[in-house]
GROMACS .gro file of C-alpha atoms in nm:
model
  348
    1UNK     CA    1  -0.009   0.006   0.008
    2UNK     CA    2   0.280   0.242   0.088
    3UNK     CA    3   0.474   0.170  -0.258
    4UNK     CA    4   0.132   0.222  -0.429
    5UNK     CA    5   0.075   0.564  -0.250
    6UNK     CA    6   0.446   0.670  -0.316
    7UNK     CA    7   0.407   0.593  -0.675
    8UNK     CA    8   0.124   0.857  -0.722
    9UNK     CA    9   0.168   1.128  -0.977
   10UNK     CA   10  -0.162   1.274  -1.014
   11UNK     CA   11  -0.441   1.167  -0.780
   12UNK     CA   12  -0.490   0.972  -0.466
   13UNK     CA   13  -0.823   0.854  -0.346
   14UNK     CA   14  -0.797   0.679  -0.011
   15UNK     CA   15  -1.078   0.527   0.197
   16UNK     CA   16  -1.071   0.343   0.524
   17UNK     CA   17  -1.293   0.233   0.804
   18UNK     CA   18  -1.000   0.179   1.055
   19UNK     CA   19  -0.736   0.452   1.107
   20UNK     CA   20  -0.594   0.393   1.439
   21UNK     CA   21  -0.249   0.467   1.586
   22UNK     CA   22   0.109   0.319   1.584
   23UNK     CA   23   0.401   0.377   1.352
   24UNK     CA   24   0.199   0.255   1.042
   25UNK     CA   25  -0.056   0.551   1.101
   26UNK     CA   26   0.245   0.784   1.092
   27UNK     CA   27   0.390   0.610   0.789
   28UNK     CA   28   0.082   0.627   0.572
   29UNK     CA   29   0.013   0.999   0.681
   30UNK     CA   30   0.368   1.090   0.588
   31UNK     CA   31   0.342   0.913   0.250
   32UNK     CA   32   0.014   1.081   0.167
   33UNK     CA   33   0.145   1.422   0.289
   34UNK     CA   34   0.461   1.374   0.081
   35UNK     CA   35   0.253   1.334  -0.232
   36UNK     CA   36   0.020   1.622  -0.151
   37UNK     CA   37   0.319   1.859  -0.120
   38UNK     CA   38   0.455   1.719  -0.457
   39UNK     CA   39   0.119   1.857  -0.616
   40UNK     CA   40  -0.064   1.539  -0.615
   41UNK     CA   41  -0.444   1.582  -0.547
   42UNK     CA   42  -0.491   1.360  -0.214
   43UNK     CA   43  -0.847   1.295  -0.094
   44UNK     CA   44  -0.870   1.107   0.218
   45UNK     CA   45  -1.200   0.977   0.355
   46UNK     CA   46  -1.238   0.816   0.706
   47UNK     CA   47  -1.532   0.668   0.870
   48UNK     CA   48  -1.609   0.891   1.160
   49UNK     CA   49  -1.650   0.623   1.408
   50UNK     CA   50  -1.367   0.375   1.288
   51UNK     CA   51  -1.110   0.661   1.301
   52UNK     CA   52  -1.180   0.776   1.637
   53UNK     CA   53  -0.837   0.648   1.764
   54UNK     CA   54  -0.657   0.845   1.492
   55UNK     CA   55  -0.380   1.056   1.661
   56UNK     CA   56  -0.421   1.435   1.636
   57UNK     CA   57  -0.060   1.477   1.494
   58UNK     CA   58  -0.116   1.244   1.239
   59UNK     CA   59  -0.442   1.439   1.109
   60UNK     CA   60  -0.233   1.758   1.153
   61UNK     CA   61   0.046   1.647   0.933
   62UNK     CA   62  -0.188   1.551   0.645
   63UNK     CA   63  -0.394   1.870   0.670
   64UNK     CA   64  -0.079   2.079   0.673
   65UNK     CA   65   0.054   1.935   0.361
   66UNK     CA   66  -0.276   2.004   0.180
   67UNK     CA   67  -0.453   1.671   0.187
   68UNK     CA   68  -0.833   1.697   0.165
   69UNK     CA   69  -0.957   1.510   0.467
   70UNK     CA   70  -1.314   1.436   0.534
   71UNK     CA   71  -1.500   1.226   0.812
   72UNK     CA   72  -1.791   1.003   0.690
   73UNK     CA   73  -2.137   1.036   0.864
   74UNK     CA   74  -2.003   1.196   1.190
   75UNK     CA   75  -2.237   1.138   1.489
   76UNK     CA   76  -2.521   1.392   1.512
   77UNK     CA   77  -2.806   1.442   1.745
   78UNK     CA   78  -2.998   1.537   1.448
   79UNK     CA   79  -2.946   1.201   1.272
   80UNK     CA   80  -2.924   0.945   1.572
   81UNK     CA   81  -2.990   0.644   1.356
   82UNK     CA   82  -2.706   0.735   1.119
   83UNK     CA   83  -2.442   0.643   1.375
   84UNK     CA   84  -2.531   0.277   1.325
   85UNK     CA   85  -2.464   0.294   0.942
   86UNK     CA   86  -2.093   0.294   0.873
   87UNK     CA   87  -1.860   0.305   0.574
   88UNK     CA   88  -1.677  -0.034   0.597
   89UNK     CA   89  -1.512  -0.001   0.261
   90UNK     CA   90  -1.119  -0.027   0.211
   91UNK     CA   91  -1.017   0.141  -0.102
   92UNK     CA   92  -0.720   0.300  -0.249
   93UNK     CA   93  -0.702   0.435  -0.608
   94UNK     CA   94  -0.399   0.604  -0.745
   95UNK     CA   95  -0.378   0.806  -1.055
   96UNK     CA   96  -0.711   0.645  -1.175
   97UNK     CA   97  -0.495   0.349  -1.290
   98UNK     CA   98  -0.423   0.131  -0.980
   99UNK     CA   99  -0.664   0.020  -0.716
  100UNK     CA  100  -0.641  -0.179  -0.400
  101UNK     CA  101  -0.924  -0.333  -0.184
  102UNK     CA  102  -0.960  -0.598   0.071
  103UNK     CA  103  -0.979  -0.626   0.461
  104UNK     CA  104  -0.670  -0.424   0.570
  105UNK     CA  105  -0.705  -0.113   0.783
  106UNK     CA  106  -0.443   0.132   0.912
  107UNK     CA  107  -0.313   0.000   1.255
  108UNK     CA  108  -0.018  -0.199   1.384
  109UNK     CA  109  -0.227  -0.525   1.360
  110UNK     CA  110  -0.196  -0.516   0.989
  111UNK     CA  111   0.194  -0.468   0.988
  112UNK     CA  112   0.308  -0.842   1.001
  113UNK     CA  113   0.206  -1.159   0.852
  114UNK     CA  114  -0.003  -1.348   1.114
  115UNK     CA  115   0.329  -1.442   1.295
  116UNK     CA  116   0.201  -1.381   1.650
  117UNK     CA  117  -0.159  -1.286   1.796
  118UNK     CA  118  -0.055  -0.898   1.772
  119UNK     CA  119  -0.020  -0.918   1.391
  120UNK     CA  120  -0.356  -1.025   1.214
  121UNK     CA  121  -0.427  -1.230   0.924
  122UNK     CA  122  -0.587  -1.058   0.625
  123UNK     CA  123  -0.618  -1.046   0.241
  124UNK     CA  124  -0.578  -0.753   0.032
  125UNK     CA  125  -0.538  -0.711  -0.343
  126UNK     CA  126  -0.387  -0.475  -0.602
  127UNK     CA  127  -0.543  -0.447  -0.954
  128UNK     CA  128  -0.513  -0.255  -1.277
  129UNK     CA  129  -0.718  -0.215  -1.587
  130UNK     CA  130  -1.090  -0.107  -1.641
  131UNK     CA  131  -1.202  -0.259  -1.302
  132UNK     CA  132  -1.031   0.022  -1.136
  133UNK     CA  133  -1.291   0.250  -1.237
  134UNK     CA  134  -1.530   0.052  -1.022
  135UNK     CA  135  -1.314   0.101  -0.721
  136UNK     CA  136  -1.310   0.485  -0.802
  137UNK     CA  137  -1.681   0.481  -0.855
  138UNK     CA  138  -1.713   0.329  -0.475
  139UNK     CA  139  -1.486   0.600  -0.354
  140UNK     CA  140  -1.654   0.880  -0.536
  141UNK     CA  141  -2.002   0.766  -0.429
  142UNK     CA  142  -1.895   0.795  -0.045
  143UNK     CA  143  -1.699   1.126  -0.114
  144UNK     CA  144  -1.994   1.284  -0.266
  145UNK     CA  145  -2.223   1.191   0.028
  146UNK     CA  146  -1.969   1.340   0.265
  147UNK     CA  147  -1.862   1.660   0.078
  148UNK     CA  148  -2.099   1.727  -0.200
  149UNK     CA  149  -1.820   1.708  -0.460
  150UNK     CA  150  -1.785   1.520  -0.767
  151UNK     CA  151  -1.452   1.363  -0.853
  152UNK     CA  152  -1.421   1.345  -1.221
  153UNK     CA  153  -1.188   1.439  -1.514
  154UNK     CA  154  -0.905   1.263  -1.667
  155UNK     CA  155  -0.673   1.267  -1.362
  156UNK     CA  156  -0.940   1.056  -1.188
  157UNK     CA  157  -1.064   0.867  -1.476
  158UNK     CA  158  -0.828   0.811  -1.744
  159UNK     CA  159  -0.864   0.573  -2.034
  160UNK     CA  160  -0.797   0.220  -1.938
  161UNK     CA  161  -0.735  -0.042  -2.194
  162UNK     CA  162  -0.816  -0.413  -2.103
  163UNK     CA  163  -0.526  -0.609  -1.977
  164UNK     CA  164  -0.413  -0.965  -2.049
  165UNK     CA  165  -0.481  -1.227  -1.782
  166UNK     CA  166  -0.660  -1.191  -1.452
  167UNK     CA  167  -1.002  -1.282  -1.591
  168UNK     CA  168  -1.328  -1.056  -1.591
  169UNK     CA  169  -1.350  -0.845  -1.284
  170UNK     CA  170  -1.629  -0.650  -1.130
  171UNK     CA  171  -1.648  -0.430  -0.829
  172UNK     CA  172  -1.971  -0.479  -0.630
  173UNK     CA  173  -2.073  -0.218  -0.382
  174UNK     CA  174  -2.367  -0.183  -0.148
  175UNK     CA  175  -2.510   0.084   0.079
  176UNK     CA  176  -2.658   0.084   0.414
  177UNK     CA  177  -3.031   0.026   0.392
  178UNK     CA  178  -3.319  -0.171   0.544
  179UNK     CA  179  -3.369  -0.508   0.373
  180UNK     CA  180  -3.151  -0.695   0.114
  181UNK     CA  181  -2.850  -0.522  -0.028
  182UNK     CA  182  -2.615  -0.605  -0.307
  183UNK     CA  183  -2.365  -0.756  -0.059
  184UNK     CA  184  -2.612  -0.998   0.055
  185UNK     CA  185  -2.770  -1.085  -0.285
  186UNK     CA  186  -2.416  -1.129  -0.423
  187UNK     CA  187  -2.305  -1.397  -0.168
  188UNK     CA  188  -2.647  -1.582  -0.185
  189UNK     CA  189  -2.635  -1.606  -0.553
  190UNK     CA  190  -2.278  -1.719  -0.545
  191UNK     CA  191  -2.364  -1.985  -0.300
  192UNK     CA  192  -2.664  -2.090  -0.477
  193UNK     CA  193  -2.471  -2.128  -0.802
  194UNK     CA  194  -2.203  -2.361  -0.662
  195UNK     CA  195  -2.161  -2.709  -0.806
  196UNK     CA  196  -1.845  -2.844  -0.659
  197UNK     CA  197  -1.689  -2.636  -0.386
  198UNK     CA  198  -1.739  -2.335  -0.160
  199UNK     CA  199  -1.461  -2.201   0.033
  200UNK     CA  200  -1.572  -1.916   0.273
  201UNK     CA  201  -1.349  -1.710   0.498
  202UNK     CA  202  -1.526  -1.452   0.714
  203UNK     CA  203  -1.375  -1.239   1.005
  204UNK     CA  204  -1.727  -1.187   1.141
  205UNK     CA  205  -1.930  -1.477   1.090
  206UNK     CA  206  -2.289  -1.457   1.223
  207UNK     CA  207  -2.527  -1.560   0.928
  208UNK     CA  208  -2.897  -1.534   0.915
  209UNK     CA  209  -3.128  -1.819   0.861
  210UNK     CA  210  -3.146  -1.763   0.497
  211UNK     CA  211  -2.781  -1.793   0.438
  212UNK     CA  212  -2.736  -2.077   0.675
  213UNK     CA  213  -2.988  -2.260   0.479
  214UNK     CA  214  -2.807  -2.169   0.163
  215UNK     CA  215  -2.497  -2.325   0.282
  216UNK     CA  216  -2.677  -2.630   0.377
  217UNK     CA  217  -2.872  -2.653   0.051
  218UNK     CA  218  -2.533  -2.624  -0.134
  219UNK     CA  219  -2.415  -2.918   0.082
  220UNK     CA  220  -2.721  -3.098  -0.014
  221UNK     CA  221  -2.624  -3.076  -0.384
  222UNK     CA  222  -2.315  -3.250  -0.312
  223UNK     CA  223  -2.104  -2.931  -0.301
  224UNK     CA  224  -1.803  -2.947  -0.062
  225UNK     CA  225  -1.862  -2.646   0.181
  226UNK     CA  226  -1.574  -2.523   0.412
  227UNK     CA  227  -1.615  -2.224   0.633
  228UNK     CA  228  -1.306  -2.066   0.803
  229UNK     CA  229  -1.366  -1.820   1.087
  230UNK     CA  230  -1.159  -1.660   1.381
  231UNK     CA  231  -1.090  -1.881   1.682
  232UNK     CA  232  -0.983  -1.802   2.030
  233UNK     CA  233  -0.811  -1.472   1.923
  234UNK     CA  234  -1.123  -1.329   1.769
  235UNK     CA  235  -1.128  -0.963   1.865
  236UNK     CA  236  -1.508  -0.946   1.902
  237UNK     CA  237  -1.630  -1.243   2.118
  238UNK     CA  238  -1.991  -1.157   2.101
  239UNK     CA  239  -1.989  -1.202   1.729
  240UNK     CA  240  -1.792  -1.525   1.756
  241UNK     CA  241  -2.061  -1.659   1.999
  242UNK     CA  242  -2.332  -1.555   1.738
  243UNK     CA  243  -2.156  -1.748   1.471
  244UNK     CA  244  -2.117  -2.052   1.697
  245UNK     CA  245  -2.486  -2.040   1.755
  246UNK     CA  246  -2.517  -2.162   1.375
  247UNK     CA  247  -2.249  -2.427   1.383
  248UNK     CA  248  -2.486  -2.718   1.495
  249UNK     CA  249  -2.712  -2.658   1.190
  250UNK     CA  250  -2.412  -2.634   0.954
  251UNK     CA  251  -2.244  -2.932   1.100
  252UNK     CA  252  -2.549  -3.138   1.089
  253UNK     CA  253  -2.587  -3.090   0.713
  254UNK     CA  254  -2.228  -3.170   0.656
  255UNK     CA  255  -2.059  -2.820   0.636
  256UNK     CA  256  -1.709  -2.819   0.757
  257UNK     CA  257  -1.641  -2.546   1.006
  258UNK     CA  258  -1.271  -2.442   1.099
  259UNK     CA  259  -1.149  -2.206   1.346
  260UNK     CA  260  -0.836  -2.018   1.280
  261UNK     CA  261  -0.559  -2.049   1.548
  262UNK     CA  262  -0.264  -1.838   1.525
  263UNK     CA  263  -0.407  -1.478   1.547
  264UNK     CA  264  -0.709  -1.295   1.452
  265UNK     CA  265  -0.831  -1.389   1.114
  266UNK     CA  266  -0.970  -1.058   0.945
  267UNK     CA  267  -0.982  -1.175   0.575
  268UNK     CA  268  -1.315  -1.172   0.384
  269UNK     CA  269  -1.297  -1.401   0.080
  270UNK     CA  270  -1.510  -1.648  -0.102
  271UNK     CA  271  -1.410  -1.892  -0.391
  272UNK     CA  272  -1.667  -2.100  -0.571
  273UNK     CA  273  -1.600  -2.412  -0.786
  274UNK     CA  274  -1.242  -2.301  -0.826
  275UNK     CA  275  -1.332  -2.068  -1.088
  276UNK     CA  276  -1.493  -1.744  -0.915
  277UNK     CA  277  -1.383  -1.542  -0.630
  278UNK     CA  278  -1.444  -1.240  -0.437
  279UNK     CA  279  -1.218  -1.030  -0.200
  280UNK     CA  280  -1.326  -0.718  -0.001
  281UNK     CA  281  -1.467  -0.574   0.298
  282UNK     CA  282  -1.814  -0.784   0.331
  283UNK     CA  283  -1.840  -1.001   0.633
  284UNK     CA  284  -2.088  -1.285   0.668
  285UNK     CA  285  -2.320  -1.093   0.912
  286UNK     CA  286  -2.585  -0.862   0.916
  287UNK     CA  287  -2.386  -0.535   0.968
  288UNK     CA  288  -2.232  -0.610   0.622
  289UNK     CA  289  -2.559  -0.698   0.472
  290UNK     CA  290  -2.779  -0.407   0.585
  291UNK     CA  291  -2.586  -0.172   0.825
  292UNK     CA  292  -2.265  -0.079   0.647
  293UNK     CA  293  -2.150   0.043   0.305
  294UNK     CA  294  -1.938  -0.229   0.167
  295UNK     CA  295  -1.740  -0.302  -0.147
  296UNK     CA  296  -1.594  -0.619  -0.289
  297UNK     CA  297  -1.393  -0.730  -0.583
  298UNK     CA  298  -1.539  -1.028  -0.787
  299UNK     CA  299  -1.323  -1.231  -1.042
  300UNK     CA  300  -1.395  -1.498  -1.279
  301UNK     CA  301  -1.055  -1.656  -1.308
  302UNK     CA  302  -0.924  -1.999  -1.222
  303UNK     CA  303  -0.567  -1.848  -1.156
  304UNK     CA  304  -0.705  -1.604  -0.902
  305UNK     CA  305  -0.926  -1.854  -0.734
  306UNK     CA  306  -0.643  -2.083  -0.738
  307UNK     CA  307  -0.434  -1.836  -0.537
  308UNK     CA  308  -0.698  -1.802  -0.289
  309UNK     CA  309  -0.763  -2.168  -0.250
  310UNK     CA  310  -0.400  -2.215  -0.181
  311UNK     CA  311  -0.408  -1.963   0.082
  312UNK     CA  312  -0.726  -2.116   0.224
  313UNK     CA  313  -0.531  -2.447   0.242
  314UNK     CA  314  -0.240  -2.293   0.424
  315UNK     CA  315  -0.501  -2.138   0.682
  316UNK     CA  316  -0.666  -2.464   0.730
  317UNK     CA  317  -0.320  -2.622   0.833
  318UNK     CA  318  -0.307  -2.402   1.130
  319UNK     CA  319  -0.700  -2.405   1.221
  320UNK     CA  320  -0.890  -2.635   1.408
  321UNK     CA  321  -1.190  -2.830   1.254
  322UNK     CA  322  -1.505  -2.833   1.460
  323UNK     CA  323  -1.590  -3.197   1.538
  324UNK     CA  324  -1.963  -3.247   1.519
  325UNK     CA  325  -1.987  -3.512   1.805
  326UNK     CA  326  -1.765  -3.287   2.020
  327UNK     CA  327  -1.981  -2.989   1.938
  328UNK     CA  328  -2.299  -3.170   2.023
  329UNK     CA  329  -2.154  -3.246   2.365
  330UNK     CA  330  -2.058  -2.880   2.448
  331UNK     CA  331  -2.190  -2.754   2.796
  332UNK     CA  332  -2.481  -2.576   2.899
  333UNK     CA  333  -2.319  -2.253   2.960
  334UNK     CA  334  -2.165  -2.246   2.615
  335UNK     CA  335  -2.511  -2.318   2.463
  336UNK     CA  336  -2.645  -2.037   2.682
  337UNK     CA  337  -2.399  -1.789   2.547
  338UNK     CA  338  -2.459  -1.877   2.205
  339UNK     CA  339  -2.849  -1.847   2.249
  340UNK     CA  340  -2.818  -1.515   2.424
  341UNK     CA  341  -2.672  -1.365   2.098
  342UNK     CA  342  -2.986  -1.406   1.919
  343UNK     CA  343  -3.136  -1.093   2.085
  344UNK     CA  344  -2.885  -0.869   1.925
  345UNK     CA  345  -2.786  -1.084   1.602
  346UNK     CA  346  -2.942  -0.836   1.372
  347UNK     CA  347  -2.689  -0.552   1.504
  348UNK     CA  348  -2.383  -0.759   1.471
   0.00000   0.00000   0.00000
């Protein structure tokens, strides 16, 4: 990400939900400020809640260099419900030509490679070609809401020729609303279309009844279904318990459930039939489906799906598979903790 920012010559559009503290917070701010001082038009959009931990000197450095910084949906007594609808997208677009998206935020947790519990496991991708316009569109949509300004012109939207390899790509975005969103519809349709395999990695896994049924229906068609979620290092225990409340139904229909061991698993990926894949900010929970603005990159490519599957296999090697019989014998207190999450499931 720092390399991509430092290579900017005309424009930078950067959107993040999390912007916390630590050395990396200063490194990213310094890189953005340096490009702004060099004459690059730098637009930074931060979720007003997710960036609350951002140090004041980091903000001051960027503002002093001419970076245009905006907060997305700050809390307001005039719009109390708005506070529950956040911008969870993670987007970087440089010169309208290079884009990045995935699950990575700006904090020390994302500065390693899952080598210990202090450094999380995540997936982020960099792309070129026409799909970058989709990433820019997702950023521009959020920027317009926050500022009332349109980001257009050749510096933001240059001509982009198709590239060899990589396969067809599309950026799917969704906005906070009531009811179904593009995020939920995308995952539901991907699961429903599977014929051979589904490999799902979700940092926050608390599926509703319809998606739980969709996974079981896929298994009923003979599809191998594997679900990978955080284990004991999960950073949100309540969400973990809500997800565990669905394990029994999933295990009963033959879905494999694995809990990642080394550290917090923050990736959000799905591969179907080894031919289609998605990487982005969407979790398998109601907050992603109806509470947050989200974005995910979809790719029809056996090569890309193969890369994600290889990573999935490496993750499984350091994960614990939930044994159906052992899970059936879990204690009353564990069951009670799971059941209690149903009261707040729609807000998770």
